[in-house]
Amino acid sequence: MSWAEYWKVDSFIPEGQSGNVKVEKFEVSERDASFGQIRAFRDGRGVPAGSYTRLMINGVLVMSDTLDERRDHSVMIDQAQDQCLINGLGLGCVLRCCLENRWAGVPCVNHITVVEKNEDVIKLVAPSFQSVYGDRVEIIHDDALTYRPPKGVRYDAVWHDIWTDISTDNLPTMQTLHRRYGSRCDWQGSWKREYLLYMRRKENENPWYGR
């Protein structure tokens, strides 16, 4: 199995429900995929036919392990090494891929700290990681915007993914997180940040852009 296959959680994360949070499997048929590609023609996003896993909160889709969402986070895999921090657990796609990525047979990442605000998400997703990866992963129940790393700890890479949709409204929070970790890491990134900065520039040039 190539490291890219670890993006999909499949049987790794079982279906289940805790409180208003649910992990469930779903299928995209060839017919649905064709319609989705037509609707996604403008921005190039679509879901190929296949089996996937999604995370729902209050009946609203928070994330899934579809191809486009996996691509959104690939930059973190390229940067992750040694000691890392991820704000936002979700289904753990990024986490699993970082833990499985290897160079010459040796794991690139020794330890990852994950900060997740939703306790029910932790209950559904964390056990699978803790049973397989042991002390290589630490999952902390806390708010990414208020969590304070231990004194003296520095990360090689930090990834922020605490948003449920793609919106320029997320940029102020991203700026806050990047400022908080600017002196605590060698590299950091946020989900779709570069795209949103591009969108903000377009909006400033033309207030009607994207409406």
PDB file of C-alpha atoms in Angstrom:
ATOM      1  CA  MET A   1       0.000   0.000   0.000  1.00  0.00           C
ATOM      2  CA  SER A   2       1.399   3.411  -0.964  1.00  0.00           C
ATOM      3  CA  TRP A   3       1.358   6.204   1.609  1.00  0.00           C
ATOM      4  CA  ALA A   4      -1.308   8.030  -0.418  1.00  0.00           C
ATOM      5  CA  GLU A   5      -3.765   5.207   0.303  1.00  0.00           C
ATOM      6  CA  TYR A   6      -3.719   6.134   3.972  1.00  0.00           C
ATOM      7  CA  TRP A   7      -5.675   9.295   3.144  1.00  0.00           C
ATOM      8  CA  LYS A   8      -8.839   7.177   3.051  1.00  0.00           C
ATOM      9  CA  VAL A   9      -9.841   5.991   6.500  1.00  0.00           C
ATOM     10  CA  ASP A  10     -12.166   3.215   5.230  1.00  0.00           C
ATOM     11  CA  SER A  11     -12.241   0.466   7.877  1.00  0.00           C
ATOM     12  CA  PHE A  12      -9.627   2.246  10.008  1.00  0.00           C
ATOM     13  CA  ILE A  13     -12.277   4.551  11.507  1.00  0.00           C
ATOM     14  CA  PRO A  14     -15.475   2.584  12.234  1.00  0.00           C
ATOM     15  CA  GLU A  15     -18.956   3.990  11.874  1.00  0.00           C
ATOM     16  CA  GLY A  16     -20.471   5.278  15.073  1.00  0.00           C
ATOM     17  CA  GLN A  17     -22.247   8.086  16.879  1.00  0.00           C
ATOM     18  CA  SER A  18     -21.489  10.056  20.011  1.00  0.00           C
ATOM     19  CA  GLY A  19     -23.797  12.884  20.976  1.00  0.00           C
ATOM     20  CA  ASN A  20     -24.600  14.880  17.841  1.00  0.00           C
ATOM     21  CA  VAL A  21     -21.493  13.615  16.013  1.00  0.00           C
ATOM     22  CA  LYS A  22     -21.673  10.740  13.548  1.00  0.00           C
ATOM     23  CA  VAL A  23     -19.113   8.870  11.441  1.00  0.00           C
ATOM     24  CA  GLU A  24     -20.693   7.082   8.521  1.00  0.00           C
ATOM     25  CA  LYS A  25     -19.753   5.406   5.253  1.00  0.00           C
ATOM     26  CA  PHE A  26     -21.305   6.429   1.940  1.00  0.00           C
ATOM     27  CA  GLU A  27     -21.151   5.459  -1.705  1.00  0.00           C
ATOM     28  CA  VAL A  28     -20.885   7.633  -4.787  1.00  0.00           C
ATOM     29  CA  SER A  29     -22.191   5.856  -7.896  1.00  0.00           C
ATOM     30  CA  GLU A  30     -20.850   6.373 -11.403  1.00  0.00           C
ATOM     31  CA  ARG A  31     -24.035   8.291 -12.230  1.00  0.00           C
ATOM     32  CA  ASP A  32     -23.730  10.561  -9.192  1.00  0.00           C
ATOM     33  CA  ALA A  33     -20.055  11.128  -9.958  1.00  0.00           C
ATOM     34  CA  SER A  34     -20.874  12.208 -13.519  1.00  0.00           C
ATOM     35  CA  PHE A  35     -23.472  14.723 -12.318  1.00  0.00           C
ATOM     36  CA  GLY A  36     -21.059  15.953  -9.651  1.00  0.00           C
ATOM     37  CA  GLN A  37     -18.320  16.571 -12.209  1.00  0.00           C
ATOM     38  CA  ILE A  38     -20.719  18.628 -14.305  1.00  0.00           C
ATOM     39  CA  ARG A  39     -21.722  20.761 -11.306  1.00  0.00           C
ATOM     40  CA  ALA A  40     -18.076  21.110 -10.257  1.00  0.00           C
ATOM     41  CA  PHE A  41     -16.824  22.131 -13.693  1.00  0.00           C
ATOM     42  CA  ARG A  42     -16.362  25.764 -12.656  1.00  0.00           C
ATOM     43  CA  ASP A  43     -13.979  25.137  -9.757  1.00  0.00           C
ATOM     44  CA  GLY A  44     -12.634  21.734 -10.765  1.00  0.00           C
ATOM     45  CA  ARG A  45     -13.898  19.925  -7.670  1.00  0.00           C
ATOM     46  CA  GLY A  46     -15.847  16.688  -7.907  1.00  0.00           C
ATOM     47  CA  VAL A  47     -16.186  13.286  -6.252  1.00  0.00           C
ATOM     48  CA  PRO A  48     -15.187  10.180  -8.250  1.00  0.00           C
ATOM     49  CA  ALA A  49     -17.297   7.055  -7.842  1.00  0.00           C
ATOM     50  CA  GLY A  50     -16.318   4.955  -4.854  1.00  0.00           C
ATOM     51  CA  SER A  51     -16.701   4.324  -1.114  1.00  0.00           C
ATOM     52  CA  TYR A  52     -15.994   7.114   1.349  1.00  0.00           C
ATOM     53  CA  THR A  53     -16.297   8.096   5.013  1.00  0.00           C
ATOM     54  CA  ARG A  54     -17.775  11.335   6.312  1.00  0.00           C
ATOM     55  CA  LEU A  55     -18.011  13.176   9.611  1.00  0.00           C
ATOM     56  CA  MET A  56     -21.393  14.745  10.389  1.00  0.00           C
ATOM     57  CA  ILE A  57     -22.216  17.149  13.232  1.00  0.00           C
ATOM     58  CA  ASN A  58     -25.863  18.038  13.822  1.00  0.00           C
ATOM     59  CA  GLY A  59     -26.608  16.495  10.436  1.00  0.00           C
ATOM     60  CA  VAL A  60     -24.166  18.837   8.661  1.00  0.00           C
ATOM     61  CA  LEU A  61     -21.202  17.503   6.700  1.00  0.00           C
ATOM     62  CA  VAL A  62     -17.966  18.595   8.381  1.00  0.00           C
ATOM     63  CA  MET A  63     -15.475  16.622   6.320  1.00  0.00           C
ATOM     64  CA  SER A  64     -14.994  13.479   4.262  1.00  0.00           C
ATOM     65  CA  ASP A  65     -12.100  11.518   2.797  1.00  0.00           C
ATOM     66  CA  THR A  66     -12.975  12.330  -0.811  1.00  0.00           C
ATOM     67  CA  LEU A  67     -10.206  13.046  -3.309  1.00  0.00           C
ATOM     68  CA  ASP A  68     -10.567  16.839  -3.313  1.00  0.00           C
ATOM     69  CA  GLU A  69     -10.452  17.105   0.457  1.00  0.00           C
ATOM     70  CA  ARG A  70      -7.385  14.887   0.534  1.00  0.00           C
ATOM     71  CA  ARG A  71      -5.653  17.070  -2.036  1.00  0.00           C
ATOM     72  CA  ASP A  72      -6.398  20.154   0.053  1.00  0.00           C
ATOM     73  CA  HIS A  73      -4.117  18.845   2.805  1.00  0.00           C
ATOM     74  CA  SER A  74      -1.269  17.315   0.799  1.00  0.00           C
ATOM     75  CA  VAL A  75       1.044  20.250   1.512  1.00  0.00           C
ATOM     76  CA  MET A  76       1.155  19.230   5.173  1.00  0.00           C
ATOM     77  CA  ILE A  77       2.379  15.744   4.267  1.00  0.00           C
ATOM     78  CA  ASP A  78       5.268  17.270   2.323  1.00  0.00           C
ATOM     79  CA  GLN A  79       6.292  19.428   5.283  1.00  0.00           C
ATOM     80  CA  ALA A  80       5.639  17.092   8.225  1.00  0.00           C
ATOM     81  CA  GLN A  81       8.657  15.665  10.008  1.00  0.00           C
ATOM     82  CA  ASP A  82       9.845  14.854  13.516  1.00  0.00           C
ATOM     83  CA  GLN A  83       7.553  16.862  15.861  1.00  0.00           C
ATOM     84  CA  CYS A  84       4.239  18.217  14.526  1.00  0.00           C
ATOM     85  CA  LEU A  85       0.984  19.732  15.713  1.00  0.00           C
ATOM     86  CA  ILE A  86      -2.422  19.571  14.029  1.00  0.00           C
ATOM     87  CA  ASN A  87      -5.283  21.817  15.112  1.00  0.00           C
ATOM     88  CA  GLY A  88      -8.467  19.901  14.297  1.00  0.00           C
ATOM     89  CA  LEU A  89      -8.789  16.101  14.334  1.00  0.00           C
ATOM     90  CA  GLY A  90     -11.700  15.502  11.973  1.00  0.00           C
ATOM     91  CA  LEU A  91     -11.529  11.970  10.564  1.00  0.00           C
ATOM     92  CA  GLY A  92      -7.772  11.924  11.088  1.00  0.00           C
ATOM     93  CA  CYS A  93      -6.896  11.681   7.379  1.00  0.00           C
ATOM     94  CA  VAL A  94      -3.978  14.118   7.657  1.00  0.00           C
ATOM     95  CA  LEU A  95      -2.883  12.622  10.956  1.00  0.00           C
ATOM     96  CA  ARG A  96      -2.789   9.073   9.634  1.00  0.00           C
ATOM     97  CA  CYS A  97      -0.941  10.040   6.485  1.00  0.00           C
ATOM     98  CA  CYS A  98       1.713  11.959   8.451  1.00  0.00           C
ATOM     99  CA  LEU A  99       2.216   8.992  10.777  1.00  0.00           C
ATOM    100  CA  GLU A 100       2.529   6.539   7.879  1.00  0.00           C
ATOM    101  CA  ASN A 101       4.724   8.633   5.593  1.00  0.00           C
ATOM    102  CA  ARG A 102       8.242   7.196   5.450  1.00  0.00           C
ATOM    103  CA  TRP A 103      11.619   7.968   3.958  1.00  0.00           C
ATOM    104  CA  ALA A 104      13.828   4.971   3.195  1.00  0.00           C
ATOM    105  CA  GLY A 105      11.583   2.894   5.449  1.00  0.00           C
ATOM    106  CA  VAL A 106      11.906   5.238   8.429  1.00  0.00           C
ATOM    107  CA  PRO A 107       8.877   7.255   9.649  1.00  0.00           C
ATOM    108  CA  CYS A 108       9.214  10.953   8.793  1.00  0.00           C
ATOM    109  CA  VAL A 109       7.248  11.968  11.892  1.00  0.00           C
ATOM    110  CA  ASN A 110       8.128  10.853  15.404  1.00  0.00           C
ATOM    111  CA  HIS A 111       5.299  12.518  17.311  1.00  0.00           C
ATOM    112  CA  ILE A 112       2.134  14.486  16.530  1.00  0.00           C
ATOM    113  CA  THR A 113       0.019  16.500  18.933  1.00  0.00           C
ATOM    114  CA  VAL A 114      -3.592  17.013  17.867  1.00  0.00           C
ATOM    115  CA  VAL A 115      -5.836  19.643  19.451  1.00  0.00           C
ATOM    116  CA  GLU A 116      -9.572  18.995  19.025  1.00  0.00           C
ATOM    117  CA  LYS A 117     -12.383  21.033  20.581  1.00  0.00           C
ATOM    118  CA  ASN A 118     -15.230  18.540  20.121  1.00  0.00           C
ATOM    119  CA  GLU A 119     -15.093  15.765  22.702  1.00  0.00           C
ATOM    120  CA  ASP A 120     -17.495  13.553  20.725  1.00  0.00           C
ATOM    121  CA  VAL A 121     -15.183  13.689  17.686  1.00  0.00           C
ATOM    122  CA  ILE A 122     -12.359  12.515  19.941  1.00  0.00           C
ATOM    123  CA  LYS A 123     -14.471   9.656  21.290  1.00  0.00           C
ATOM    124  CA  LEU A 124     -15.227   8.384  17.778  1.00  0.00           C
ATOM    125  CA  VAL A 125     -11.861   8.892  16.086  1.00  0.00           C
ATOM    126  CA  ALA A 126      -9.080   8.895  18.701  1.00  0.00           C
ATOM    127  CA  PRO A 127      -9.282   5.225  19.855  1.00  0.00           C
ATOM    128  CA  SER A 128      -8.257   3.917  16.425  1.00  0.00           C
ATOM    129  CA  PHE A 129      -5.120   6.047  16.433  1.00  0.00           C
ATOM    130  CA  GLN A 130      -4.203   5.375  20.033  1.00  0.00           C
ATOM    131  CA  SER A 131      -4.488   1.602  19.561  1.00  0.00           C
ATOM    132  CA  VAL A 132      -2.317   1.560  16.424  1.00  0.00           C
ATOM    133  CA  TYR A 133       0.207   4.351  16.980  1.00  0.00           C
ATOM    134  CA  GLY A 134       0.467   4.465  20.761  1.00  0.00           C
ATOM    135  CA  ASP A 135       2.533   7.320  22.160  1.00  0.00           C
ATOM    136  CA  ARG A 136       3.464   8.615  18.690  1.00  0.00           C
ATOM    137  CA  VAL A 137       0.203  10.562  18.784  1.00  0.00           C
ATOM    138  CA  GLU A 138      -1.256  12.737  21.554  1.00  0.00           C
ATOM    139  CA  ILE A 139      -4.831  13.972  21.199  1.00  0.00           C
ATOM    140  CA  ILE A 140      -5.759  16.865  23.453  1.00  0.00           C
ATOM    141  CA  HIS A 141      -9.298  18.042  24.162  1.00  0.00           C
ATOM    142  CA  ASP A 142      -8.918  21.812  23.927  1.00  0.00           C
ATOM    143  CA  ASP A 143      -9.692  24.872  21.804  1.00  0.00           C
ATOM    144  CA  ALA A 144      -7.063  25.616  19.148  1.00  0.00           C
ATOM    145  CA  LEU A 145      -7.566  29.343  19.716  1.00  0.00           C
ATOM    146  CA  THR A 146      -6.727  29.156  23.416  1.00  0.00           C
ATOM    147  CA  TYR A 147      -4.478  26.083  23.707  1.00  0.00           C
ATOM    148  CA  ARG A 148      -0.963  26.813  24.894  1.00  0.00           C
ATOM    149  CA  PRO A 149       1.781  24.325  23.980  1.00  0.00           C
ATOM    150  CA  PRO A 150       4.164  23.324  26.783  1.00  0.00           C
ATOM    151  CA  LYS A 151       6.912  25.828  27.443  1.00  0.00           C
ATOM    152  CA  GLY A 152       9.971  25.256  25.310  1.00  0.00           C
ATOM    153  CA  VAL A 153       8.246  22.961  22.792  1.00  0.00           C
ATOM    154  CA  ARG A 154       8.881  23.753  19.143  1.00  0.00           C
ATOM    155  CA  TYR A 155       7.268  22.056  16.144  1.00  0.00           C
ATOM    156  CA  ASP A 156       8.721  21.261  12.752  1.00  0.00           C
ATOM    157  CA  ALA A 157       5.298  21.697  11.138  1.00  0.00           C
ATOM    158  CA  VAL A 158       1.867  22.920  12.284  1.00  0.00           C
ATOM    159  CA  TRP A 159      -1.386  22.443  10.358  1.00  0.00           C
ATOM    160  CA  HIS A 160      -4.615  24.318  11.124  1.00  0.00           C
ATOM    161  CA  ASP A 161      -7.910  22.744  10.034  1.00  0.00           C
ATOM    162  CA  ILE A 162     -10.746  23.837  12.313  1.00  0.00           C
ATOM    163  CA  TRP A 163     -13.210  25.147   9.699  1.00  0.00           C
ATOM    164  CA  THR A 164     -16.198  23.301   8.224  1.00  0.00           C
ATOM    165  CA  ASP A 165     -16.480  25.236   4.963  1.00  0.00           C
ATOM    166  CA  ILE A 166     -14.381  27.278   2.528  1.00  0.00           C
ATOM    167  CA  SER A 167     -14.987  30.973   3.159  1.00  0.00           C
ATOM    168  CA  THR A 168     -12.970  34.176   3.283  1.00  0.00           C
ATOM    169  CA  ASP A 169     -14.617  34.682   6.680  1.00  0.00           C
ATOM    170  CA  ASN A 170     -12.077  32.128   7.958  1.00  0.00           C
ATOM    171  CA  LEU A 171      -9.096  34.363   7.207  1.00  0.00           C
ATOM    172  CA  PRO A 172      -9.101  36.376  10.480  1.00  0.00           C
ATOM    173  CA  THR A 173      -9.002  33.161  12.524  1.00  0.00           C
ATOM    174  CA  MET A 174      -6.222  31.819  10.320  1.00  0.00           C
ATOM    175  CA  GLN A 175      -4.263  35.013  10.878  1.00  0.00           C
ATOM    176  CA  THR A 176      -4.697  34.622  14.643  1.00  0.00           C
ATOM    177  CA  LEU A 177      -3.445  31.027  14.589  1.00  0.00           C
ATOM    178  CA  HIS A 178      -0.499  31.806  12.332  1.00  0.00           C
ATOM    179  CA  ARG A 179       0.485  34.660  14.629  1.00  0.00           C
ATOM    180  CA  ARG A 180       0.232  32.413  17.706  1.00  0.00           C
ATOM    181  CA  TYR A 181       2.497  29.744  16.228  1.00  0.00           C
ATOM    182  CA  GLY A 182       4.813  31.939  14.195  1.00  0.00           C
ATOM    183  CA  SER A 183       7.646  31.629  16.697  1.00  0.00           C
ATOM    184  CA  ARG A 184       6.827  28.045  17.723  1.00  0.00           C
ATOM    185  CA  CYS A 185       7.347  26.219  14.421  1.00  0.00           C
ATOM    186  CA  ASP A 186       9.526  26.018  11.321  1.00  0.00           C
ATOM    187  CA  TRP A 187       6.512  25.848   8.978  1.00  0.00           C
ATOM    188  CA  GLN A 188       2.740  26.199   9.295  1.00  0.00           C
ATOM    189  CA  GLY A 189      -0.271  26.187   7.019  1.00  0.00           C
ATOM    190  CA  SER A 190      -4.062  26.394   7.079  1.00  0.00           C
ATOM    191  CA  TRP A 191      -6.699  24.564   5.069  1.00  0.00           C
ATOM    192  CA  LYS A 192      -7.253  26.458   1.762  1.00  0.00           C
ATOM    193  CA  ARG A 193      -5.545  29.612   3.081  1.00  0.00           C
ATOM    194  CA  GLU A 194      -3.755  30.493  -0.170  1.00  0.00           C
ATOM    195  CA  TYR A 195      -6.970  30.036  -2.140  1.00  0.00           C
ATOM    196  CA  LEU A 196      -8.910  32.224   0.297  1.00  0.00           C
ATOM    197  CA  LEU A 197      -6.253  34.954   0.153  1.00  0.00           C
ATOM    198  CA  TYR A 198      -6.619  34.877  -3.627  1.00  0.00           C
ATOM    199  CA  MET A 199     -10.405  35.131  -3.288  1.00  0.00           C
ATOM    200  CA  ARG A 200     -10.065  38.072  -0.880  1.00  0.00           C
ATOM    201  CA  ARG A 201      -7.857  39.928  -3.368  1.00  0.00           C
ATOM    202  CA  LYS A 202     -10.436  39.337  -6.083  1.00  0.00           C
ATOM    203  CA  GLU A 203     -13.234  40.545  -3.804  1.00  0.00           C
ATOM    204  CA  ASN A 204     -11.296  43.711  -3.014  1.00  0.00           C
ATOM    205  CA  GLU A 205     -10.787  44.344  -6.719  1.00  0.00           C
ATOM    206  CA  ASN A 206     -14.425  43.605  -7.542  1.00  0.00           C
ATOM    207  CA  PRO A 207     -17.035  43.449  -4.723  1.00  0.00           C
ATOM    208  CA  TRP A 208     -19.312  41.395  -6.996  1.00  0.00           C
ATOM    209  CA  TYR A 209     -16.711  38.685  -7.665  1.00  0.00           C
ATOM    210  CA  GLY A 210     -17.992  35.186  -6.811  1.00  0.00           C
ATOM    211  CA  ARG A 211     -21.572  36.294  -6.104  1.00  0.00           C
TER     212      ARG A 211
END
